[in-house]
Coordinates of C-alpha atoms in Angstrom, one line a residue:
M1358 CA -24.5 -1.9 -29.9
T1359 CA -25.2 -4.2 -32.9
I1360 CA -23.5 -7.5 -32.6
P1361 CA -22.1 -8.8 -36.0
T1362 CA -23.4 -12.1 -37.3
D1363 CA -21.2 -14.8 -38.8
L1364 CA -22.5 -13.8 -42.3
T1365 CA -21.4 -10.2 -42.0
R1366 CA -18.3 -10.6 -39.7
G1367 CA -15.8 -11.6 -42.4
D1368 CA -16.7 -8.8 -44.8
A1369 CA -16.7 -6.3 -42.0
L1370 CA -13.3 -7.3 -40.7
R1371 CA -11.8 -7.3 -44.2
S1372 CA -12.9 -3.7 -44.5
L1373 CA -11.0 -2.8 -41.3
R1374 CA -7.9 -2.7 -43.4
D1375 CA -9.3 0.4 -45.2
Q1376 CA -9.6 2.2 -41.9
V1377 CA -6.0 1.9 -40.6
T1378 CA -2.6 2.1 -42.2
T1379 CA -1.1 -0.9 -40.4
H1380 CA -1.2 -4.6 -40.7
V1381 CA -4.5 -6.3 -39.6
A1382 CA -4.4 -10.1 -39.1
L1383 CA -7.5 -12.3 -39.0
P1384 CA -7.4 -15.8 -37.4
G1385 CA -5.0 -18.0 -39.3
E1386 CA -3.2 -15.1 -41.0
P1387 CA 0.4 -14.1 -40.4
G1388 CA 0.6 -11.7 -37.4
Y1389 CA -2.4 -13.1 -35.6
E1390 CA -0.1 -15.1 -33.3
R1391 CA 1.0 -11.8 -31.9
C1392 CA -2.1 -11.8 -29.7
V1393 CA -0.7 -14.7 -27.6
P1394 CA 0.0 -13.0 -24.2
W1395 CA 3.0 -13.5 -21.9
N1396 CA 0.6 -15.2 -19.5
V1397 CA -0.3 -18.0 -21.9
A1398 CA -3.0 -19.3 -19.5
A1399 CA -5.3 -16.5 -20.7
S1400 CA -7.4 -17.5 -23.7
V1401 CA -6.9 -14.7 -26.1
A1402 CA -8.7 -15.3 -29.5
P1403 CA -9.9 -12.0 -30.8
A1404 CA -11.8 -11.3 -34.1
A1405 CA -8.7 -9.6 -35.4
V1406 CA -5.3 -8.3 -34.3
V1407 CA -4.4 -4.7 -35.3
L1408 CA -0.6 -4.3 -35.1
A1409 CA -0.8 -0.6 -34.3
T1410 CA 2.1 1.7 -35.1
S1411 CA 0.5 5.1 -34.4
P1412 CA -2.3 6.7 -32.3
E1413 CA -4.3 7.0 -35.6
D1414 CA -4.3 3.2 -35.9
V1415 CA -5.8 2.9 -32.5
A1416 CA -8.4 5.6 -33.2
G1417 CA -9.3 4.1 -36.5
T1418 CA -9.8 0.7 -34.9
I1419 CA -12.1 2.1 -32.2
R1420 CA -14.2 4.0 -34.7
F1421 CA -14.5 0.9 -36.9
A1422 CA -15.6 -1.2 -33.9
A1423 CA -18.3 1.3 -33.0
A1424 CA -19.7 1.2 -36.5
H1425 CA -19.7 -2.6 -36.8
G1426 CA -20.6 -3.8 -33.3
F1427 CA -17.2 -4.9 -32.0
T1428 CA -15.5 -4.1 -28.8
V1429 CA -11.8 -3.2 -28.5
T1430 CA -9.1 -4.2 -26.1
V1431 CA -5.4 -3.5 -25.9
Q1432 CA -2.2 -5.5 -25.2
A1433 CA 1.5 -4.7 -25.2
T1434 CA 3.0 -7.7 -23.4
G1435 CA 0.1 -9.6 -21.9
H1436 CA 1.5 -10.0 -18.5
G1437 CA -1.9 -9.2 -16.9
A1438 CA -4.0 -10.8 -19.7
V1439 CA -7.5 -12.0 -19.2
G1440 CA -9.6 -13.8 -21.9
V1441 CA -10.5 -12.1 -25.2
G1442 CA -13.2 -13.4 -27.4
A1443 CA -14.4 -13.3 -31.0
D1444 CA -16.5 -10.2 -30.7
T1445 CA -13.4 -8.1 -29.7
L1446 CA -10.6 -6.5 -31.8
L1447 CA -7.2 -6.6 -30.1
V1448 CA -4.9 -3.6 -30.6
Q1449 CA -1.3 -4.8 -30.2
T1450 CA 0.9 -1.9 -29.4
S1451 CA 4.4 -3.5 -29.1
A1452 CA 5.6 -1.6 -32.2
M1453 CA 5.0 1.7 -30.5
K1454 CA 8.0 1.5 -28.2
H1455 CA 9.8 4.9 -28.7
V1456 CA 11.5 6.4 -25.7
V1457 CA 12.4 10.1 -25.9
L1458 CA 14.7 11.3 -23.1
D1459 CA 14.7 14.9 -21.7
G1460 CA 17.7 14.7 -19.5
L1461 CA 17.6 18.4 -18.6
N1462 CA 14.1 18.1 -17.1
R1463 CA 14.5 14.5 -16.1
T1464 CA 11.5 13.2 -18.0
A1465 CA 10.8 10.7 -20.8
W1466 CA 8.1 10.3 -23.4
V1467 CA 7.3 6.6 -23.7
G1468 CA 5.3 4.9 -26.3
A1469 CA 2.5 2.4 -25.5
G1470 CA 4.5 -0.6 -26.6
A1471 CA 7.7 0.1 -24.6
R1472 CA 8.8 -2.2 -21.8
W1473 CA 10.5 -0.8 -18.8
Q1474 CA 13.8 -2.3 -20.0
D1475 CA 13.6 0.0 -23.0
V1476 CA 13.4 3.0 -20.7
I1477 CA 16.1 1.8 -18.4
D1478 CA 18.4 1.3 -21.4
V1479 CA 17.9 5.0 -22.4
A1480 CA 17.8 6.6 -18.9
A1481 CA 20.2 4.7 -16.7
P1482 CA 23.4 5.8 -18.6
H1483 CA 22.5 9.4 -17.5
G1484 CA 22.1 8.4 -13.9
L1485 CA 18.3 8.6 -14.1
A1486 CA 15.8 6.0 -12.8
P1487 CA 12.5 5.0 -14.4
L1488 CA 10.2 3.8 -11.6
C1489 CA 9.6 0.3 -12.9
G1490 CA 8.2 -2.8 -11.2
S1491 CA 10.1 -5.8 -10.1
A1492 CA 10.2 -7.2 -13.7
P1493 CA 11.7 -4.8 -16.3
N1494 CA 10.2 -6.8 -19.2
V1495 CA 6.7 -5.7 -18.2
G1496 CA 5.0 -3.0 -20.3
V1497 CA 5.2 0.6 -19.1
V1498 CA 1.7 1.7 -19.8
G1499 CA -0.1 -1.3 -18.3
F1500 CA 2.0 -1.0 -15.2
L1501 CA 1.3 2.7 -14.8
T1502 CA -2.4 2.6 -15.4
G1503 CA -2.6 0.0 -12.6
G1504 CA -0.7 2.3 -10.2
G1505 CA 2.6 0.6 -10.2
I1506 CA 4.2 -1.1 -7.1
G1507 CA 7.9 -1.1 -7.7
P1508 CA 11.0 -2.2 -5.7
L1509 CA 11.3 1.4 -4.3
V1510 CA 7.6 2.0 -3.6
R1511 CA 8.1 2.9 0.1
T1512 CA 10.7 5.4 -0.8
V1513 CA 9.2 7.1 -3.9
G1514 CA 5.5 6.1 -3.8
V1515 CA 3.3 4.5 -6.5
S1516 CA 4.9 4.9 -9.9
S1517 CA 1.8 6.4 -11.4
D1518 CA 2.2 9.3 -8.9
H1519 CA 5.2 10.3 -11.1
V1520 CA 3.3 10.5 -14.4
R1521 CA 3.1 13.9 -16.0
A1522 CA 0.8 13.3 -19.0
F1523 CA -1.0 10.7 -21.1
D1524 CA -1.9 10.6 -24.7
V1525 CA -5.1 8.5 -24.8
V1526 CA -7.7 7.5 -27.4
T1527 CA -11.2 7.4 -25.9
G1528 CA -14.1 5.1 -26.7
E1529 CA -15.3 7.8 -29.2
G1530 CA -12.1 7.4 -31.2
R1531 CA -10.7 10.8 -30.1
L1532 CA -7.0 11.4 -29.2
L1533 CA -6.7 13.5 -26.1
R1534 CA -3.9 14.8 -23.9
A1535 CA -4.5 14.2 -20.1
T1536 CA -2.6 16.2 -17.6
P1537 CA -3.4 17.7 -14.2
N1538 CA -4.6 20.8 -16.1
E1539 CA -6.0 19.4 -19.3
N1540 CA -8.7 16.7 -19.2
A1541 CA -7.9 16.4 -15.5
D1542 CA -10.7 13.8 -15.0
L1543 CA -9.0 11.5 -17.4
F1544 CA -5.7 12.1 -15.7
W1545 CA -7.2 11.1 -12.4
G1546 CA -8.8 7.9 -13.7
L1547 CA -5.9 6.7 -16.0
R1548 CA -3.7 6.5 -12.9
G1549 CA -5.1 3.3 -11.4
G1550 CA -8.2 2.7 -13.6
K1551 CA -6.3 0.4 -16.1
A1552 CA -8.0 0.6 -19.5
T1553 CA -11.4 1.8 -18.2
L1554 CA -11.2 5.3 -19.8
G1555 CA -9.3 4.7 -23.0
I1556 CA -6.3 3.2 -24.7
V1557 CA -3.1 5.0 -23.8
T1558 CA -0.7 5.6 -26.7
A1559 CA 2.1 7.4 -24.9
V1560 CA 2.9 8.6 -21.4
E1561 CA 5.3 11.2 -20.0
I1562 CA 7.0 10.2 -16.8
D1563 CA 9.4 11.7 -14.3
L1564 CA 12.9 10.1 -14.0
L1565 CA 14.5 10.2 -10.6
P1566 CA 18.2 10.9 -10.0
I1567 CA 19.0 7.4 -8.7
A1568 CA 22.2 5.9 -10.2
E1569 CA 22.8 3.2 -7.7
F1570 CA 21.1 1.4 -4.8
Y1571 CA 22.0 -1.0 -2.2
G1572 CA 20.1 -4.2 -2.6
G1573 CA 19.6 -7.7 -4.0
A1574 CA 18.3 -10.9 -2.4
I1575 CA 19.4 -13.3 0.3
Y1576 CA 18.2 -16.8 -0.1
F1577 CA 17.8 -19.2 2.9
D1578 CA 17.0 -22.9 2.9
G1579 CA 13.3 -23.7 3.2
S1580 CA 13.9 -25.6 6.4
D1581 CA 14.6 -22.1 8.0
A1582 CA 11.4 -20.6 6.7
A1583 CA 9.7 -20.3 10.1
E1584 CA 12.7 -18.6 11.8
V1585 CA 13.3 -16.3 8.8
L1586 CA 9.7 -15.2 8.3
H1587 CA 9.2 -14.5 12.0
A1588 CA 12.4 -12.5 12.2
W1589 CA 11.5 -10.6 9.0
R1590 CA 8.1 -9.7 10.4
A1591 CA 9.5 -8.2 13.6
W1592 CA 12.4 -6.5 11.7
S1593 CA 10.0 -4.9 9.1
L1594 CA 8.0 -3.0 11.7
S1595 CA 10.5 -0.2 12.2
L1596 CA 12.3 0.2 8.9
P1597 CA 12.8 3.7 7.5
E1598 CA 11.3 4.8 4.2
T1599 CA 14.6 4.5 2.5
V1600 CA 14.3 0.7 2.8
N1601 CA 12.1 -1.6 0.8
T1602 CA 11.7 -5.3 1.4
S1603 CA 9.7 -8.4 0.6
I1604 CA 10.1 -12.0 1.6
A1605 CA 9.0 -15.0 -0.6
I1606 CA 8.7 -18.7 -0.1
Q1607 CA 9.9 -20.1 -3.4
Q1608 CA 9.8 -23.4 -5.2
L1609 CA 11.7 -22.7 -8.4
P1610 CA 11.9 -25.5 -11.0
P1611 CA 15.3 -26.8 -12.2
L1612 CA 15.2 -24.8 -15.5
P1613 CA 17.9 -22.9 -17.4
G1614 CA 18.6 -19.5 -15.7
V1615 CA 17.6 -20.7 -12.2
P1616 CA 20.8 -20.7 -10.0
E1617 CA 21.7 -24.2 -8.9
P1618 CA 21.4 -23.5 -5.1
L1619 CA 17.7 -22.5 -5.7
A1620 CA 16.6 -25.0 -8.3
G1621 CA 14.2 -27.8 -7.4
R1622 CA 13.9 -27.0 -3.7
M1623 CA 12.1 -24.7 -1.3
T1624 CA 14.0 -21.6 -0.4
V1625 CA 13.1 -18.3 1.2
A1626 CA 14.1 -15.1 -0.7
L1627 CA 14.6 -11.9 1.3
R1628 CA 14.4 -9.1 -1.2
Y1629 CA 16.0 -5.7 -0.2
T1630 CA 16.5 -2.3 -1.7
A1631 CA 17.8 0.9 -0.1
V1632 CA 18.8 4.3 -1.2
G1633 CA 20.8 7.0 0.5
D1634 CA 23.6 6.0 2.9
F1635 CA 24.8 2.6 1.8
D1636 CA 26.8 1.9 5.0
E1637 CA 23.6 2.5 6.9
A1638 CA 21.6 0.2 4.5
E1639 CA 24.1 -2.6 5.2
R1640 CA 23.9 -2.1 8.9
I1641 CA 20.0 -2.2 8.8
L1642 CA 20.2 -5.5 6.9
A1643 CA 22.7 -7.1 9.2
P1644 CA 20.3 -8.7 11.7
M1645 CA 18.5 -10.5 8.8
R1646 CA 21.7 -11.8 7.4
A1647 CA 22.5 -13.4 10.8
V1648 CA 19.1 -15.2 11.2
A1649 CA 20.2 -18.3 9.4
T1650 CA 22.9 -19.4 7.0
P1651 CA 22.2 -18.2 3.5
V1652 CA 22.4 -20.5 0.5
L1653 CA 23.0 -17.5 -1.7
D1654 CA 23.6 -13.8 -1.0
T1655 CA 23.4 -11.3 -3.9
V1656 CA 23.0 -8.1 -1.9
G1657 CA 25.5 -5.2 -2.6
V1658 CA 25.8 -1.8 -4.3
L1659 CA 24.2 -2.2 -7.7
P1660 CA 23.6 0.1 -10.6
Y1661 CA 19.9 1.1 -11.1
A1662 CA 20.1 -0.8 -14.4
A1663 CA 20.3 -4.0 -12.4
I1664 CA 17.0 -3.3 -10.5
G1665 CA 15.4 -6.4 -12.1
A1666 CA 18.0 -8.7 -10.3
V1667 CA 16.3 -8.0 -6.9
H1668 CA 13.3 -10.1 -7.6
A1669 CA 14.7 -12.0 -10.6
D1670 CA 11.2 -12.5 -12.1
P1671 CA 11.0 -15.0 -15.0
V1672 CA 11.3 -13.6 -18.5
D1673 CA 9.9 -16.4 -20.7
P1674 CA 6.1 -16.7 -21.2
M1675 CA 4.3 -19.2 -19.0
P1676 CA 0.8 -20.1 -17.8
V1677 CA 0.5 -18.2 -14.5
Y1678 CA -2.3 -18.0 -11.9
E1679 CA -2.2 -15.3 -9.2
D1680 CA -4.1 -14.4 -6.1
Q1681 CA -3.6 -11.6 -3.6
A1682 CA -4.6 -10.3 -0.2
L1683 CA -3.8 -7.0 1.4
V1684 CA -3.4 -7.0 5.2
R1685 CA -3.6 -4.2 7.7
E1686 CA -1.2 -5.8 10.2
L1687 CA 1.0 -8.8 10.4
P1688 CA 1.1 -10.4 13.9
A1689 CA 3.1 -13.5 14.7
E1690 CA -0.1 -15.5 14.4
S1691 CA -0.6 -14.5 10.8
V1692 CA 2.9 -15.7 9.9
D1693 CA 2.2 -19.1 11.6
A1694 CA -1.0 -19.3 9.6
L1695 CA 0.8 -18.6 6.4
L1696 CA 3.6 -21.1 7.1
A1697 CA 0.9 -23.7 7.7
A1698 CA -0.6 -23.0 4.3
A1699 CA 2.6 -22.6 2.3
G1700 CA 5.7 -23.4 4.3
P1701 CA 7.7 -26.7 4.6
N1702 CA 5.5 -29.8 4.8
S1703 CA 2.4 -27.9 3.6
G1704 CA 2.4 -29.6 0.2
S1705 CA 2.1 -26.2 -1.4
P1706 CA 2.2 -26.3 -5.3
Q1707 CA 2.8 -22.5 -5.5
V1708 CA 6.0 -21.2 -7.1
I1709 CA 6.1 -18.0 -5.1
V1710 CA 4.3 -16.9 -2.0
E1711 CA 5.4 -13.4 -1.2
L1712 CA 4.9 -10.9 1.6
R1713 CA 5.8 -7.3 0.6
L1714 CA 6.1 -4.5 3.1
L1715 CA 4.1 -1.4 2.0
G1716 CA 3.6 1.9 3.8
G1717 CA 6.0 4.8 3.6
A1718 CA 5.5 7.1 0.6
L1719 CA 2.9 4.7 -0.8
A1720 CA 0.6 5.5 2.0
R1721 CA 0.5 9.2 1.4
E1722 CA -1.8 10.9 -1.2
P1723 CA 0.2 12.4 -4.1
R1724 CA 0.1 16.0 -5.2
H1725 CA -2.5 15.0 -7.8
R1726 CA -5.0 12.5 -6.5
S1727 CA -5.7 9.4 -8.6
A1728 CA -8.0 6.4 -8.9
F1729 CA -5.4 4.2 -7.2
C1730 CA -6.8 3.0 -3.9
Q1731 CA -5.5 0.6 -1.1
R1732 CA -2.9 3.0 0.2
D1733 CA -3.7 2.0 3.8
A1734 CA -2.5 -1.6 3.5
A1735 CA 0.5 -2.5 5.6
Y1736 CA 1.6 -5.6 3.6
A1737 CA 0.7 -7.4 0.4
L1738 CA 0.5 -11.2 0.2
T1739 CA 0.8 -12.4 -3.4
V1740 CA 0.6 -16.0 -4.6
I1741 CA 1.9 -17.1 -8.0
G1742 CA 1.5 -20.6 -9.4
V1743 CA 2.2 -22.2 -12.7
L1744 CA -0.7 -24.0 -14.3
M1745 CA 0.9 -27.1 -15.5
P1746 CA -1.8 -29.6 -16.6
E1747 CA -1.2 -32.1 -13.9
I1748 CA -1.4 -29.5 -11.0
A1749 CA -3.5 -26.7 -12.5
D1750 CA -6.6 -27.4 -10.4
A1751 CA -4.6 -27.8 -7.3
V1752 CA -2.8 -24.5 -7.9
V1753 CA -6.0 -22.5 -8.2
Q1754 CA -7.7 -24.1 -5.1
H1755 CA -4.6 -23.9 -3.0
A1756 CA -4.0 -20.2 -3.9
S1757 CA -7.3 -19.4 -2.2
V1758 CA -6.2 -21.4 0.9
V1759 CA -3.1 -19.3 1.1
T1760 CA -4.8 -15.9 0.9
Q1761 CA -7.6 -17.1 3.2
S1762 CA -5.0 -18.0 5.8
V1763 CA -4.5 -14.3 6.6
S1764 CA -8.2 -13.4 6.3
P1765 CA -8.5 -12.3 10.0
W1766 CA -6.0 -9.6 9.3
S1767 CA -7.0 -8.8 5.7
T1768 CA -8.3 -5.4 4.5
G1769 CA -10.3 -7.2 1.8
G1770 CA -8.5 -5.3 -0.9
Q1771 CA -6.3 -6.1 -3.9
M1772 CA -4.1 -4.0 -6.2
P1773 CA -5.1 -3.3 -9.8
N1774 CA -2.1 -5.0 -11.4
F1775 CA -2.2 -8.2 -9.3
A1776 CA -4.5 -11.3 -9.6
P1777 CA -6.3 -10.3 -12.8
S1778 CA -9.7 -12.0 -13.3
Y1779 CA -13.3 -11.6 -14.4
D1780 CA -14.5 -12.2 -10.8
P1781 CA -17.5 -9.8 -10.6
V1782 CA -16.6 -8.9 -7.0
R1783 CA -13.0 -8.0 -7.9
P1784 CA -13.6 -4.3 -8.7
S1785 CA -15.0 -3.8 -5.2
R1786 CA -11.8 -5.3 -3.8
V1787 CA -9.6 -3.0 -6.0
Y1788 CA -11.5 0.3 -5.6
S1789 CA -13.4 2.2 -3.0
E1790 CA -17.2 2.6 -3.6
D1791 CA -16.7 6.3 -4.5
T1792 CA -13.9 5.5 -6.9
L1793 CA -16.0 2.9 -8.6
H1794 CA -18.8 5.4 -9.0
W1795 CA -16.6 8.0 -10.6
L1796 CA -14.7 5.6 -12.9
A1797 CA -18.1 4.3 -14.2
A1798 CA -19.5 7.8 -14.7
L1799 CA -16.4 8.9 -16.6
A1800 CA -16.5 5.7 -18.7
D1801 CA -20.1 6.5 -19.7
R1802 CA -18.9 10.0 -20.7
Y1803 CA -15.9 9.0 -22.7
D1804 CA -17.2 5.7 -24.1
S1805 CA -21.0 6.1 -24.4
A1806 CA -21.2 3.3 -27.0
R1807 CA -19.3 1.0 -24.7
V1808 CA -16.7 0.1 -27.3
L1809 CA -14.1 -0.4 -24.7
A1810 CA -16.4 -2.3 -22.3
T1811 CA -14.4 -5.5 -22.3
G1812 CA -11.9 -7.0 -20.0
Q1813 CA -11.2 -5.6 -16.5
V1814 CA -12.8 -2.2 -17.0
I1815 CA -15.4 -0.4 -14.8
R1816 CA -18.8 0.3 -16.2
T1817 CA -22.3 1.0 -14.9
Q1818 CA -24.6 -1.9 -15.2
S1819 CA -26.2 -2.1 -18.7

């Protein structure tokens, strides 16, 4: 690939406007600010921003990049953003947010720029559930191409297991349909491989007939952390697949939207969702309700449209740093180690340190196999900190301390959608050796010019 020089870059980029039918913004021009991601800690400063409104805009940008020595990356919301530099064109897909409901077949066609809330707004009034993550303001496509671990994952499996089809533009600038029977290799790799094999412009997903669930969160005072976490560990060992749960040590700042009982203090949030028999779901939760006196209890029968209230993830952009470790078992000793690193009196600067119960339907291979790995993990430990200038270095260093605290029980793995980074060893944590091989081989096939070889994509060594 020929890298553009400073002398030719400006003329080349201006000619990009002749290749697409949408707005192209160069640095300093109106629209360029749309490249700022939700995670504002990521340095995103591309050569140009293409505000795509159609698959043809995406294809035209890729073909232009191949001809002029640029790479191309994509962003809808930027929740999992990593750095983007001046040799890359950024395709911004947030305008492509159409949602077409097929209530009879319980499916939806969803554009690349849609957020899960857009799909919920269309589907929930019909008693249908899109299998979103904990935060409905996250983009649909980025979540699904990373597999998708949602609040009902033990019950329904990884969300990408419920994808029927993709429309995708490859590194050759071709728009293809990927299904189990058409371009099946792409269909395999797009479910878990993130943007390795192309830029998805639309996706067809199953909607499940879930109108309500029993769930919410119970919050305990941080001083009860040891008792609550140890009780949760023992309780989680025998839960049925109808039940999903996580527990998080939280230190939420006193900001608008944070409930007063939780603001400016350490609390422990027990997240809970269950489907099926709601009386049974309440009975299962009862032992945890009795462990300590809650400072706030929001659990009850909720409409599926309120699924985001379970985790109550932040909506406003912020500078976030994440780390993650997957563990094969969670003995009492591992909980003690975690409490020493992130519990009361630890001096932890992290906003959230979460343990999530996995297993259940997640652990089973779907009807159509995918590039998503790590199905054998029993729990996920996720650390989320906010990179405020005065504590940024401490947040990054301490996150490693937290994940290392459970290293004796760790699988060594991570999920595609968590803890994004350019760490060269990260792909081996996310994918098996065989999956890495096949993703790289397919990338060579569908992107031989390496136009999409930027960001967290898998490639053979050049």
